[in-house]
Short mmCIF file of C-alpha atoms in Angstrom, two decimals:
data_model
loop_
_atom_site.label_atom_id
_atom_site.label_comp_id
_atom_site.label_asym_id
_atom_site.label_seq_id
_atom_site.Cartn_x
_atom_site.Cartn_y
_atom_site.Cartn_z
CA ASP A 1060 -9.77 -6.60 -5.58
CA ALA A 1061 -11.51 -3.59 -6.74
CA GLY A 1062 -11.01 -4.92 -10.69
CA ILE A 1063 -7.21 -5.72 -10.47
CA THR A 1064 -5.42 -8.65 -11.72
CA GLN A 1065 -1.88 -9.24 -11.60
CA SER A 1066 0.05 -12.06 -13.51
CA PRO A 1067 1.63 -13.59 -12.87
CA ARG A 1068 1.17 -14.88 -9.10
CA HIS A 1069 4.03 -16.11 -8.81
CA LYS A 1070 7.28 -16.64 -10.73
CA VAL A 1071 10.93 -18.22 -10.33
CA THR A 1072 13.55 -16.55 -12.47
CA GLU A 1073 17.48 -16.47 -12.61
CA THR A 1074 19.83 -13.70 -11.88
CA GLY A 1075 20.20 -11.74 -15.24
CA THR A 1076 16.94 -12.43 -17.01
CA PRO A 1077 14.37 -9.87 -17.77
CA VAL A 1078 11.12 -10.42 -16.54
CA THR A 1079 7.88 -8.45 -17.07
CA LEU A 1080 4.83 -8.05 -14.19
CA ARG A 1081 1.68 -7.14 -16.07
CA CYS A 1082 -1.52 -5.52 -14.24
CA HIS A 1083 -4.87 -4.94 -15.68
CA GLN A 1084 -7.29 -2.78 -14.06
CA THR A 1085 -10.98 -3.03 -15.13
CA GLU A 1086 -12.35 0.28 -13.12
CA ASN A 1087 -11.03 2.68 -15.88
CA HIS A 1088 -8.89 4.59 -12.89
CA ARG A 1089 -6.78 7.29 -14.51
CA TYR A 1090 -3.35 6.27 -11.87
CA MET A 1091 -1.46 2.92 -11.58
CA TYR A 1092 1.38 2.26 -9.20
CA TRP A 1093 3.55 -0.46 -8.38
CA TYR A 1094 4.77 -1.23 -5.30
CA ARG A 1095 7.49 -3.57 -3.48
CA GLN A 1096 6.81 -4.98 -0.27
CA ASP A 1097 10.12 -6.72 2.03
CA PRO A 1098 10.56 -7.46 5.17
CA GLY A 1099 11.29 -4.80 7.53
CA HIS A 1100 9.74 -2.44 5.32
CA GLY A 1101 6.69 -0.67 4.69
CA LEU A 1102 5.54 -0.97 0.72
CA ARG A 1103 7.63 1.55 -1.48
CA LEU A 1104 6.98 3.07 -4.91
CA ILE A 1105 8.72 1.77 -8.10
CA HIS A 1106 6.80 3.82 -10.55
CA TYR A 1107 3.30 4.91 -11.22
CA SER A 1108 1.58 6.39 -14.05
CA TYR A 1109 -1.24 9.32 -14.43
CA GLY A 1110 -2.16 8.27 -18.24
CA VAL A 1111 -1.65 7.12 -21.35
CA LYS A 1112 2.39 7.07 -21.38
CA ASP A 1113 2.69 9.73 -18.57
CA THR A 1114 4.78 8.07 -15.84
CA ASP A 1115 7.10 8.59 -13.14
CA LYS A 1116 9.51 7.48 -10.98
CA GLY A 1117 9.05 6.62 -7.71
CA GLU A 1118 11.26 5.96 -4.52
CA VAL A 1119 12.74 2.59 -5.50
CA SER A 1120 12.89 2.79 -9.39
CA ASP A 1121 16.41 1.88 -9.76
CA GLY A 1122 16.63 -1.11 -12.38
CA TYR A 1123 13.18 -1.08 -13.29
CA SER A 1124 11.27 0.66 -16.04
CA VAL A 1125 7.50 0.80 -16.76
CA SER A 1126 5.22 1.00 -20.19
CA ARG A 1127 1.42 2.03 -19.85
CA SER A 1128 0.06 1.45 -23.61
CA LYS A 1129 -3.24 1.09 -22.85
CA THR A 1130 -5.42 2.71 -19.95
CA GLU A 1131 -6.10 -0.60 -18.18
CA ASP A 1132 -2.85 -2.62 -18.61
CA PHE A 1133 0.47 -1.29 -16.30
CA LEU A 1134 3.71 -3.09 -17.39
CA LEU A 1135 6.61 -3.60 -14.88
CA THR A 1136 9.69 -4.83 -16.16
CA LEU A 1137 13.26 -6.08 -14.36
CA GLU A 1138 15.67 -5.84 -17.70
CA SER A 1139 18.33 -7.68 -16.02
CA ALA A 1140 16.81 -9.21 -12.58
CA THR A 1141 19.35 -9.15 -9.49
CA SER A 1142 18.33 -11.37 -6.39
CA SER A 1143 17.73 -7.85 -4.04
CA GLN A 1144 14.71 -7.81 -6.40
CA THR A 1145 12.95 -10.82 -4.96
CA SER A 1146 10.34 -8.99 -3.31
CA VAL A 1147 6.38 -9.16 -3.39
CA TYR A 1148 5.16 -6.87 -6.09
CA PHE A 1149 2.07 -4.82 -5.78
CA CYS A 1150 -0.07 -2.83 -8.29
CA ALA A 1151 -2.70 -0.64 -7.38
CA ILE A 1152 -4.78 2.10 -9.17
CA SER A 1153 -6.67 5.18 -8.40
CA LEU A 1154 -9.12 8.03 -9.55
CA ASP A 1155 -6.50 10.46 -8.62
CA ARG A 1156 -3.97 11.35 -6.75
CA TYR A 1157 -5.72 12.14 -3.96
CA ASN A 1158 -8.39 9.11 -3.79
CA GLU A 1159 -8.27 6.11 -2.55
CA GLN A 1160 -5.96 3.14 -3.67
CA PHE A 1161 -6.78 -0.14 -4.19
CA PHE A 1162 -4.58 -3.02 -4.70
CA GLY A 1163 -4.02 -5.68 -6.66
CA PRO A 1164 -3.33 -9.34 -5.43
CA GLY A 1165 0.58 -8.97 -5.64
CA THR A 1166 2.61 -10.82 -7.79
CA ARG A 1167 5.81 -13.13 -5.80
CA LEU A 1168 8.82 -13.20 -7.53
CA THR A 1169 11.75 -14.92 -6.90
CA VAL A 1170 15.70 -14.25 -8.30
CA LEU A 1171 17.80 -17.51 -7.87
CA LYS B 895 12.51 13.50 7.14
CA ASN B 896 8.89 11.98 6.37
CA GLN B 897 8.39 8.97 8.33
CA VAL B 898 5.75 7.04 9.96
CA GLU B 899 6.00 4.82 12.75
CA GLN B 900 3.38 2.28 14.04
CA SER B 901 3.16 0.83 17.32
CA PRO B 902 3.77 -2.18 18.57
CA GLN B 903 4.97 -4.02 16.22
CA SER B 904 3.46 -7.26 16.55
CA LEU B 905 -0.04 -7.73 19.17
CA ILE B 906 -1.51 -11.16 19.92
CA ILE B 907 -5.11 -10.74 21.69
CA LEU B 908 -8.13 -13.18 22.69
CA GLU B 909 -10.72 -13.15 20.67
CA GLY B 910 -13.88 -10.70 21.71
CA LYS B 911 -11.12 -8.28 23.28
CA ASN B 912 -10.21 -4.68 22.05
CA CYS B 913 -7.15 -3.12 20.97
CA THR B 914 -5.54 -0.28 19.80
CA LEU B 915 -3.01 0.45 17.57
CA GLN B 916 -0.70 3.22 17.10
CA CYS B 917 0.11 5.22 14.43
CA ASN B 918 2.87 8.22 15.01
CA TYR B 919 3.95 10.86 11.37
CA THR B 920 6.48 13.34 10.70
CA VAL B 921 4.85 13.89 7.45
CA SER B 922 4.68 17.91 6.38
CA PRO B 923 2.26 19.15 5.13
CA PHE B 924 -0.03 17.06 5.70
CA SER B 925 -3.11 16.01 3.47
CA ASN B 926 -4.53 12.73 4.91
CA LEU B 927 -4.12 10.01 6.50
CA ARG B 928 -4.89 6.35 6.01
CA TRP B 929 -5.93 2.74 7.73
CA TYR B 930 -5.68 -0.23 5.37
CA LYS B 931 -5.89 -3.77 6.33
CA GLN B 932 -3.61 -6.44 4.88
CA ASP B 933 -4.11 -10.32 5.35
CA THR B 934 -1.51 -12.52 4.67
CA GLY B 935 -0.72 -13.36 0.89
CA ARG B 936 -3.37 -10.24 -0.32
CA GLY B 937 -2.90 -6.68 -1.16
CA PRO B 938 -4.09 -4.17 1.30
CA VAL B 939 -7.96 -3.43 1.49
CA SER B 940 -8.82 0.37 2.72
CA LEU B 941 -10.62 0.31 6.39
CA THR B 942 -10.25 4.54 6.51
CA ILE B 943 -9.16 7.56 5.09
CA MET B 944 -9.36 10.74 7.18
CA THR B 945 -8.04 14.62 6.09
CA PHE B 946 -6.75 17.68 8.56
CA SER B 947 -10.06 18.02 9.16
CA GLU B 948 -11.85 14.91 10.82
CA ASN B 949 -10.55 13.51 14.50
CA THR B 950 -12.53 10.43 14.23
CA LYS B 951 -13.77 7.58 11.46
CA SER B 952 -15.70 4.03 11.59
CA ASN B 953 -15.79 1.56 9.88
CA GLY B 954 -17.97 -0.98 11.46
CA ARG B 955 -16.33 -2.52 14.17
CA TYR B 956 -12.96 -0.05 13.21
CA THR B 957 -12.49 3.25 14.70
CA ALA B 958 -9.58 5.74 13.42
CA THR B 959 -8.62 8.95 15.06
CA LEU B 960 -6.59 11.64 14.09
CA ASP B 961 -4.35 14.22 16.09
CA ALA B 962 -3.28 16.48 13.60
CA ASP B 963 -1.80 19.27 16.09
CA THR B 964 0.41 15.90 18.16
CA LYS B 965 0.34 13.96 14.34
CA GLN B 966 -0.77 11.22 16.19
CA SER B 967 -3.47 8.97 14.82
CA SER B 968 -5.11 4.78 16.36
CA LEU B 969 -7.01 2.49 15.08
CA HIS B 970 -9.16 1.13 17.31
CA ILE B 971 -10.52 -2.49 17.24
CA THR B 972 -13.87 -3.66 18.97
CA ALA B 973 -14.76 -7.00 20.27
CA SER B 974 -11.98 -8.51 18.32
CA GLN B 975 -12.84 -11.42 15.86
CA LEU B 976 -10.23 -14.12 14.70
CA SER B 977 -11.08 -12.46 10.81
CA ASP B 978 -9.12 -9.69 12.00
CA SER B 979 -5.84 -11.69 12.43
CA ALA B 980 -3.69 -9.56 9.98
CA SER B 981 -1.24 -6.72 9.28
CA TYR B 982 -2.60 -2.58 9.64
CA ILE B 983 -1.24 -0.62 7.88
CA CYS B 984 -0.31 3.25 8.22
CA VAL B 985 0.00 5.47 4.99
CA VAL B 986 0.03 9.08 5.11
CA SER B 987 0.20 11.46 2.06
CA GLY B 988 1.62 14.96 2.23
CA GLU B 989 0.65 17.68 0.13
CA GLN B 990 3.69 17.57 -2.37
CA ALA B 991 4.27 16.73 -5.95
CA GLY B 992 3.87 13.56 -7.13
CA THR B 993 1.37 10.58 -5.63
CA ALA B 994 4.21 9.64 -2.90
CA LEU B 995 2.30 7.82 0.15
CA ILE B 996 4.40 7.36 3.26
CA PHE B 997 4.00 3.70 4.72
CA GLY B 998 4.17 2.68 8.29
CA LYS B 999 5.70 -0.74 8.14
CA GLY B 1000 2.15 -2.65 9.81
CA THR B 1001 1.15 -4.05 13.42
CA THR B 1002 0.48 -7.72 13.14
CA LEU B 1003 -2.25 -8.75 15.14
CA SER B 1004 -3.08 -12.48 16.02
CA VAL B 1005 -6.29 -13.34 17.47
CA SER B 1006 -6.45 -16.26 19.56
CA SER B 1007 -9.94 -18.52 20.84
#
């Protein structure tokens, strides 16, 4: 998975609790992304980062926040998890916006 | 609206047979088109990436074609193997602000022995 790890790989939580997912890369790629994948939908972009402390919203950013304090780490936070945020979350990295994106192994999140 | 449509939604073929997956898009202006393979429980892995000026690209038994005039792409798999069983995702990038990629919903391919 191109030097990308995600943690945790699986998580079950309750509605209303905060959740943080971590993406860690060893490739020194500038761009990092968070996607969610749901049945019947293509991968959808939540947030992305184009450098340390530089982030922007994607297509489905409501209810999510991100932070990038180091090149190698990109955190996705659900401030107050809802059942609609049950999904598989993928982190991806790329050298720049036009280059190939490499995906991590995914995190399966269940919100009860 | 920028969209990527893939067909068929699912496909079952016998090992050793060939198959072709289709992708139609309405993204404009167009930058590049990518095909990804996603095994169950894993992240997508890139197979090919084509820009406007390229109309075919191969990666082993996988050959992608692109017709930018009709906004269609296909992924041809030759001599299928059991390990080809996966979801194949077409992704289109437009020349626009930000880094938005438009993902198709994928075609699920099952190769049986």
